Coordinates of C-alpha atoms in Angstrom, one line a residue:
X1 CA -2.3 -7.3 0.7
X2 CA -3.3 -7.3 4.4
X3 CA -1.6 -4.6 6.5
X4 CA -2.6 -6.4 9.7
X5 CA -0.8 -9.6 8.7
X6 CA 2.3 -8.5 6.8
X7 CA 4.4 -5.4 7.3
X8 CA 6.2 -3.8 4.4
X9 CA 8.6 -0.9 4.6
X10 CA 12.1 -0.3 3.3
X11 CA 13.3 -3.9 2.7
X12 CA 14.3 -6.0 -0.2
X13 CA 13.0 -9.5 0.6
X14 CA 9.5 -10.7 0.2
X15 CA 6.9 -10.6 3.0
X16 CA 4.2 -13.1 3.4
X17 CA 0.7 -11.5 3.6
X18 CA -1.1 -14.8 4.5
X19 CA -2.8 -15.2 7.8
X20 CA -1.0 -17.5 10.1
X21 CA -3.8 -19.6 11.5
X22 CA -1.6 -22.2 13.1
X23 CA 0.1 -19.7 15.4
X24 CA -1.5 -18.8 18.8
X25 CA -2.9 -15.3 18.9
X26 CA -0.6 -13.0 20.8
X27 CA -0.5 -9.2 21.2
X28 CA 1.2 -7.4 18.4
X29 CA 1.4 -4.0 16.9
X30 CA -0.7 -3.5 13.8
X31 CA -0.4 -0.8 11.2
X32 CA -1.4 2.6 12.5
X33 CA -1.6 1.5 16.2
X34 CA 0.1 4.0 18.6
X35 CA 3.4 2.8 20.1
X36 CA 3.0 2.2 23.8
X37 CA 5.5 3.3 26.4
X38 CA 5.9 2.4 30.0
X39 CA 3.7 5.3 31.0
X40 CA 1.6 6.3 27.9
X41 CA 2.5 6.3 24.2
X42 CA 5.5 7.5 22.2
X43 CA 4.9 11.2 21.5
X44 CA 5.7 12.4 18.0
X45 CA 5.2 16.2 17.7
X46 CA 3.4 17.4 14.7
X47 CA 1.3 20.4 13.4
X48 CA -2.4 19.6 13.4
X49 CA -4.7 22.6 12.9
X50 CA -1.9 25.1 12.6
X51 CA 1.8 25.3 12.1
X52 CA 2.4 25.1 15.9
X53 CA 3.8 21.9 17.4
X54 CA 1.4 19.6 19.2
X55 CA 3.2 17.2 21.6
X56 CA 0.3 14.9 22.3
X57 CA 0.3 13.3 18.8
X58 CA 1.2 9.5 19.1
X59 CA 3.8 7.8 16.9
X60 CA 2.0 5.1 14.9
X61 CA 3.4 1.7 14.1
X62 CA 4.8 1.5 10.5
X63 CA 3.8 5.1 9.7
X64 CA 6.9 6.8 8.4
X65 CA 6.6 10.6 9.0
X66 CA 8.7 13.7 8.5
X67 CA 7.1 17.0 9.8
X68 CA 8.1 20.5 10.6
X69 CA 6.3 22.6 13.2
X70 CA 6.9 25.9 15.1
X71 CA 7.1 26.6 18.8
X72 CA 6.5 30.0 20.4
X73 CA 8.9 30.1 23.3
X74 CA 10.1 32.6 25.9
X75 CA 13.8 32.4 25.4
X76 CA 14.5 33.3 29.1
X77 CA 12.5 30.2 30.1
X78 CA 14.2 27.8 27.6
X79 CA 15.7 25.7 30.4
X80 CA 12.3 24.8 31.6
X81 CA 10.7 23.9 28.3
X82 CA 10.7 20.0 28.0
X83 CA 10.2 19.9 24.2
X84 CA 13.6 21.7 23.8
X85 CA 15.5 19.1 25.8
X86 CA 17.0 15.8 24.5
X87 CA 15.6 13.9 27.5
X88 CA 12.0 14.6 26.4
X89 CA 12.6 12.4 23.4
X90 CA 15.2 9.9 24.7
X91 CA 13.8 9.0 28.1
X92 CA 10.6 7.0 27.2
X93 CA 10.9 3.2 27.0
X94 CA 8.8 1.6 24.2
X95 CA 6.9 -1.6 25.0
X96 CA 8.0 -4.4 22.7
X97 CA 4.4 -5.3 22.0
X98 CA 1.1 -3.8 23.2
X99 CA 0.7 -4.3 27.0
X100 CA 4.1 -6.2 27.1
X101 CA 6.3 -6.2 30.1
X102 CA 9.4 -6.1 27.9
X103 CA 10.6 -2.5 27.4
X104 CA 12.8 -1.3 24.6
X105 CA 15.0 1.7 25.6
X106 CA 15.7 4.5 23.1
X107 CA 19.4 4.7 22.3
X108 CA 20.9 8.0 21.3
X109 CA 23.2 7.2 18.3
X110 CA 24.5 10.6 17.3
X111 CA 24.4 14.2 18.3
X112 CA 25.2 17.1 15.9
X113 CA 25.7 20.6 17.1
X114 CA 24.8 23.5 14.9
X115 CA 26.4 26.9 15.6
X116 CA 24.8 30.3 15.0
X117 CA 26.6 30.5 11.6
X118 CA 25.2 27.1 10.6
X119 CA 28.4 25.0 10.9
X120 CA 27.9 21.5 12.1
X121 CA 30.0 19.5 14.6
X122 CA 29.5 15.9 15.7
X123 CA 29.9 15.2 19.4
X124 CA 32.1 12.3 20.3
X125 CA 29.8 11.2 23.1
X126 CA 26.0 10.9 23.1
X127 CA 25.4 12.2 26.6
X128 CA 22.0 13.8 27.2
X129 CA 22.5 17.6 27.2
X130 CA 20.2 20.1 28.8
X131 CA 19.3 23.6 27.3
X132 CA 21.4 26.3 28.9
X133 CA 20.6 30.0 28.9
X134 CA 23.7 32.2 28.6
X135 CA 24.1 36.0 28.6
X136 CA 25.9 37.3 25.5
X137 CA 26.2 41.0 26.2
X138 CA 23.0 42.8 25.5
X139 CA 21.0 39.7 24.5
X140 CA 20.5 36.1 25.6
X141 CA 21.3 32.8 23.9
X142 CA 19.9 29.4 24.7
X143 CA 22.3 26.5 23.9
X144 CA 21.7 22.8 23.3
X145 CA 18.2 23.3 22.0
X146 CA 16.7 20.4 20.1
X147 CA 16.2 21.4 16.4
X148 CA 15.8 18.0 14.8
X149 CA 14.8 14.6 16.0
X150 CA 15.1 11.4 14.0
X151 CA 13.7 8.0 15.3
X152 CA 14.7 4.7 13.6
X153 CA 12.7 1.8 14.9
X154 CA 13.4 -1.9 14.1
X155 CA 10.5 -4.3 14.1
X156 CA 9.8 -8.0 13.4
X157 CA 7.2 -9.6 11.1
X158 CA 5.5 -10.6 14.4
X159 CA 4.6 -7.0 15.0
X160 CA 7.1 -6.4 17.8
X161 CA 9.5 -3.5 18.2
X162 CA 13.1 -4.7 19.0
X163 CA 15.3 -1.6 18.7
X164 CA 14.9 2.1 18.9
X165 CA 17.6 4.5 17.8
X166 CA 17.6 8.3 18.0
X167 CA 19.6 11.1 16.4
X168 CA 19.6 14.7 17.4
X169 CA 20.5 18.1 15.8
X170 CA 21.1 20.6 18.6
X171 CA 21.5 24.3 18.1
X172 CA 21.9 27.7 19.7
X173 CA 18.8 29.9 19.7
X174 CA 18.9 33.7 19.9
X175 CA 16.0 36.1 20.3
X176 CA 16.1 36.9 16.6
X177 CA 15.0 33.3 15.7
X178 CA 12.0 33.0 18.1
X179 CA 9.5 31.4 17.3
X180 CA 11.5 28.2 16.8
X181 CA 11.1 25.7 14.0
X182 CA 11.7 22.0 14.7
X183 CA 11.8 19.0 12.5
X184 CA 10.8 15.4 13.5
X185 CA 11.2 12.2 11.6
X186 CA 10.4 8.6 12.3
X187 CA 11.2 5.6 10.1
X188 CA 10.6 1.8 10.5
X189 CA 13.0 -0.9 9.3
X190 CA 12.2 -4.6 9.4
X191 CA 14.6 -6.8 11.2
X192 CA 17.2 -8.7 9.1
X193 CA 16.4 -6.9 5.8
X194 CA 18.2 -4.5 3.5
X195 CA 17.0 -1.0 2.4
X196 CA 14.9 -1.0 -0.8
X197 CA 16.9 -0.1 -3.9
X198 CA 15.8 3.0 -5.7
X199 CA 14.4 3.1 -9.2
X200 CA 16.1 6.4 -9.9
X201 CA 17.5 9.4 -8.1
X202 CA 15.4 11.4 -8.5
X203 CA 14.0 10.6 -12.0
X204 CA 13.2 7.0 -13.1
X205 CA 15.8 5.0 -14.9
X206 CA 14.8 3.0 -17.9
X207 CA 14.4 -0.7 -17.1
X208 CA 13.9 -0.3 -13.4
X209 CA 10.5 -1.2 -11.8
X210 CA 7.8 1.4 -11.1
X211 CA 7.5 2.1 -7.3
X212 CA 4.0 1.7 -6.2
X213 CA 1.8 1.0 -3.1
X214 CA -1.5 1.6 -1.5
X215 CA -2.9 3.8 1.2
X216 CA -4.9 1.8 3.9
X217 CA -6.9 4.9 5.0
X218 CA -7.0 8.6 4.5
X219 CA -4.1 10.4 6.2
X220 CA -1.8 7.4 6.4
X221 CA 1.4 6.9 4.5
X222 CA 1.9 4.7 1.5
X223 CA 2.4 1.0 2.2
X224 CA 4.7 -0.9 -0.2
X225 CA 5.6 -4.5 -0.6
X226 CA 9.2 -5.0 0.5
X227 CA 10.4 -6.3 -2.9
X228 CA 10.2 -3.4 -5.4
X229 CA 9.9 -5.9 -8.2
X230 CA 6.6 -7.0 -6.8
X231 CA 5.0 -3.6 -6.2
X232 CA 3.4 -3.1 -9.7
X233 CA 3.1 -6.2 -11.8
X234 CA 1.2 -7.7 -14.7
X235 CA 0.5 -11.3 -15.6
X236 CA 3.6 -13.2 -16.8
X237 CA 3.3 -15.0 -20.2
X238 CA 4.6 -18.5 -20.8
X239 CA 4.8 -20.7 -23.9
X240 CA 1.9 -22.8 -22.6
X241 CA -0.4 -19.8 -22.4
X242 CA -2.5 -21.5 -19.8
X243 CA -4.3 -18.9 -17.6
X244 CA -5.0 -21.2 -14.7
X245 CA -1.3 -22.3 -14.6
X246 CA -0.2 -18.7 -14.5
X247 CA -2.2 -17.6 -11.5
X248 CA 0.3 -15.8 -9.2
X249 CA 3.0 -15.7 -11.7
X250 CA 3.7 -12.0 -12.3
X251 CA 6.3 -9.8 -13.9
X252 CA 7.1 -6.2 -12.9
X253 CA 6.1 -3.1 -14.9
X254 CA 9.4 -1.5 -15.9
X255 CA 9.8 2.2 -16.7
X256 CA 10.5 2.8 -20.4
X257 CA 9.1 -0.5 -21.6
X258 CA 5.9 -1.2 -23.6
X259 CA 4.9 -4.5 -22.2
X260 CA 2.3 -7.0 -23.4
X261 CA 1.3 -10.4 -22.0
X262 CA -1.6 -12.8 -22.2
X263 CA -2.9 -16.3 -21.8
X264 CA -5.9 -18.5 -22.9
X265 CA -8.7 -19.5 -20.6
X266 CA -10.6 -22.7 -21.6
X267 CA -14.3 -22.4 -21.0
X268 CA -17.0 -25.0 -20.9
X269 CA -20.8 -24.5 -21.1
X270 CA -21.2 -25.7 -17.4
X271 CA -19.2 -22.8 -15.9
X272 CA -21.3 -19.9 -14.5
X273 CA -20.5 -16.4 -15.8
X274 CA -20.0 -14.7 -12.5
X275 CA -17.6 -17.3 -11.2
X276 CA -15.5 -17.1 -14.4
X277 CA -15.6 -13.3 -14.4
X278 CA -14.3 -13.1 -10.8
X279 CA -11.5 -15.7 -11.6
X280 CA -10.4 -13.6 -14.6
X281 CA -10.4 -10.4 -12.6
X282 CA -8.1 -12.0 -10.1
X283 CA -5.8 -13.2 -12.9
X284 CA -5.6 -9.7 -14.5
X285 CA -5.3 -7.6 -11.4
X286 CA -3.1 -10.1 -9.3
X287 CA -2.9 -9.9 -5.6
X288 CA -2.7 -6.5 -4.1
X289 CA -2.9 -4.3 -7.2
X290 CA -1.6 -0.8 -6.1
X291 CA -3.6 2.4 -6.1
X292 CA -0.6 4.8 -6.1
X293 CA 2.6 5.1 -8.1
X294 CA 5.6 7.1 -7.0
X295 CA 6.3 10.2 -9.2
X296 CA 10.1 9.7 -8.9
X297 CA 12.3 6.7 -8.5
X298 CA 13.3 7.9 -5.0
X299 CA 9.9 9.2 -3.7
X300 CA 9.4 8.7 0.0
X301 CA 6.3 6.8 1.3
X302 CA 5.4 9.5 3.8
X303 CA 5.1 12.2 1.1
X304 CA 1.6 11.0 0.1
X305 CA 0.5 14.2 -1.6
X306 CA 3.3 13.8 -4.1
X307 CA 2.3 10.3 -5.2
X308 CA 0.2 9.7 -8.4
X309 CA -3.1 8.0 -7.9
X310 CA -4.0 5.3 -10.4
X311 CA -7.2 6.1 -12.2
X312 CA -9.4 3.0 -12.6
X313 CA -11.6 2.7 -15.7
X314 CA -14.1 0.0 -16.7
X315 CA -15.3 -0.4 -20.2
X316 CA -17.9 -2.9 -21.6
X317 CA -18.6 -3.8 -25.2
X318 CA -21.4 -5.9 -26.7
X319 CA -23.4 -5.7 -23.5
X320 CA -26.2 -8.2 -23.7
X321 CA -26.7 -9.2 -20.1
X322 CA -25.7 -8.1 -16.6
X323 CA -22.6 -10.4 -16.5
X324 CA -19.5 -9.2 -18.3
X325 CA -16.3 -11.2 -18.8
X326 CA -13.1 -9.2 -18.5
X327 CA -10.8 -9.8 -21.5
X328 CA -8.1 -7.1 -21.2
X329 CA -6.3 -4.8 -18.8
X330 CA -4.7 -1.8 -20.4
X331 CA -2.3 0.2 -18.2
X332 CA -1.1 3.6 -19.4
X333 CA 1.7 5.5 -17.8
X334 CA 2.3 9.1 -18.7
X335 CA 5.6 10.8 -17.8
X336 CA 7.3 14.1 -18.4
X337 CA 10.8 15.6 -18.3
X338 CA 11.2 17.5 -15.1
X339 CA 13.9 20.1 -14.1
X340 CA 16.9 21.4 -15.9
X341 CA 17.3 21.2 -19.7
X342 CA 20.8 20.0 -19.1
X343 CA 19.8 17.1 -16.9
X344 CA 16.0 16.5 -17.2
X345 CA 14.5 13.8 -14.9
X346 CA 11.8 11.4 -15.8
X347 CA 8.7 12.0 -13.7
X348 CA 5.4 10.1 -13.8
X349 CA 2.4 12.4 -13.9
X350 CA -0.6 10.1 -14.7
X351 CA -1.4 6.4 -14.5
X352 CA -4.7 4.7 -15.7
X353 CA -5.8 1.1 -15.5
X354 CA -8.6 0.3 -17.9
X355 CA -10.4 -3.1 -17.5
X356 CA -12.2 -4.0 -20.7
X357 CA -15.1 -6.5 -20.6
X358 CA -17.5 -8.0 -23.1
X359 CA -20.5 -10.3 -23.0
X360 CA -20.0 -13.8 -21.8
X361 CA -19.8 -16.2 -24.7
X362 CA -22.9 -18.1 -25.7
X363 CA -23.2 -21.6 -24.1
X364 CA -21.8 -24.3 -26.3
X365 CA -18.8 -26.6 -26.7
X366 CA -15.5 -26.0 -24.9
X367 CA -13.6 -23.1 -26.3
X368 CA -10.5 -20.9 -25.6
X369 CA -10.9 -17.3 -24.6
X370 CA -7.8 -15.1 -24.9
X371 CA -6.9 -12.7 -22.2
X372 CA -4.5 -9.8 -22.6
X373 CA -2.6 -7.3 -20.5
X374 CA -0.8 -4.3 -22.0
X375 CA 1.3 -1.6 -20.3
X376 CA 2.2 1.4 -22.4
X377 CA 3.8 4.8 -21.9
X378 CA 3.3 8.3 -23.2
X379 CA 5.7 11.2 -22.9
X380 CA 4.3 14.6 -21.9
X381 CA 7.5 16.7 -21.9
X382 CA 6.8 20.2 -20.5
X383 CA 10.3 21.7 -19.9
X384 CA 11.1 24.7 -21.9
X385 CA 12.3 24.1 -25.5
X386 CA 12.1 20.3 -25.3
X387 CA 13.6 18.2 -28.1
X388 CA 11.3 16.5 -30.5
X389 CA 12.4 13.0 -29.5
X390 CA 12.9 11.5 -26.0
X391 CA 16.5 11.3 -24.8
X392 CA 15.8 7.8 -23.4
X393 CA 16.2 4.8 -25.6
X394 CA 12.9 3.0 -25.2
X395 CA 12.6 -0.7 -25.6
X396 CA 9.7 -3.0 -26.1
X397 CA 8.6 -6.3 -24.7
X398 CA 5.9 -8.5 -26.2
X399 CA 5.0 -12.1 -25.8
X400 CA 5.4 -14.8 -28.4
X401 CA 1.7 -15.1 -29.1
X402 CA 0.7 -15.2 -32.8
X403 CA -3.1 -15.2 -32.7
X404 CA -4.9 -12.5 -34.6
X405 CA -6.0 -10.5 -31.5
X406 CA -2.4 -10.0 -30.2
X407 CA -1.0 -9.3 -33.7
X408 CA -3.6 -6.6 -34.4
X409 CA -3.2 -5.0 -30.9
X410 CA 0.6 -4.9 -31.2
X411 CA 0.3 -3.2 -34.6
X412 CA -1.9 -0.5 -33.1
X413 CA 0.7 0.1 -30.3
X414 CA 3.6 0.6 -32.7
X415 CA 1.5 3.0 -34.8
X416 CA 0.9 5.2 -31.7
X417 CA 4.6 5.9 -31.3

């Protein structure tokens, strides 16, 4: 996956990650690049070194965020504080692409008003309101103060912003709630796509695909392919069992299923070991193998600290030389029951991917080398007084292979459960 060529958030259709060499190079937003406005960049307040809000933080392209931060304010000066006003967030115009002359206005879609007793009222209009200081007897109140801001930006696969929507939650602030806590969210939605269906809410549902993705760099959100059935996959077996014919043909790893697939790779004495080893790795891993798995079926990409990192392990057997030929990829998913005994939710707690290699076969006549991928699951129930057996009905998927290696492996799997 190349984040600079394909963009992948909250959509159901596939995105091409291939470089478009036949299209003239034009300015476009790339992942993580600050969104430009007519005078600077789109500001997205956040807490950096402390819990206090910092307004000079730029909103980054395709980086979904949800943050809370605190402002120390003098209530009597609330009318003069820009960050408390709707206009501070709705007035900028975003450039359609970097250094573009086309500007995209920010449109206010909804305004909710929260009273002092926490009741909510939706305004019929979306006019921009200003903070207003009022005298309520022996103390002051500041009305129309921004409490929450939600940006929703629409973009194209060409890296252009085409639409910017904004929603507000306004409230009344009294001296007893100073300092003030604010919440800011920003989400990106690709043009002409549908939201990604969930794999559970919150716990995983048996038979739905594992949600997975990768983190381009430290501090960024999780990037996912737009089709959840392509986020975490293994090689798909066919009756022909020809590895070269199966390149790129994948099947999703489904929660609650023990899955096994494989193929045969025909080797001749003329093939160099390193070339074959790299080809086999590409077959086993596929394109864009993830490095994070969502703990729940509805986990959000911006909640990076909650996601489960995939632990990669490499094992070698019968090591005779420096070149090893991968022969199997074993994926193990551990999950637990989370929450109430009355309604426990399936939560993934650990994922390992073990690439097993052995010495390259001795030169000789043409021969078939079997390759195998296995995805298994373990239950690690930790809720109080768990039942001895899992409440879910687990199923099993295996290929139609009948060679000795597959039969023996399948037998070992069944004995584990």
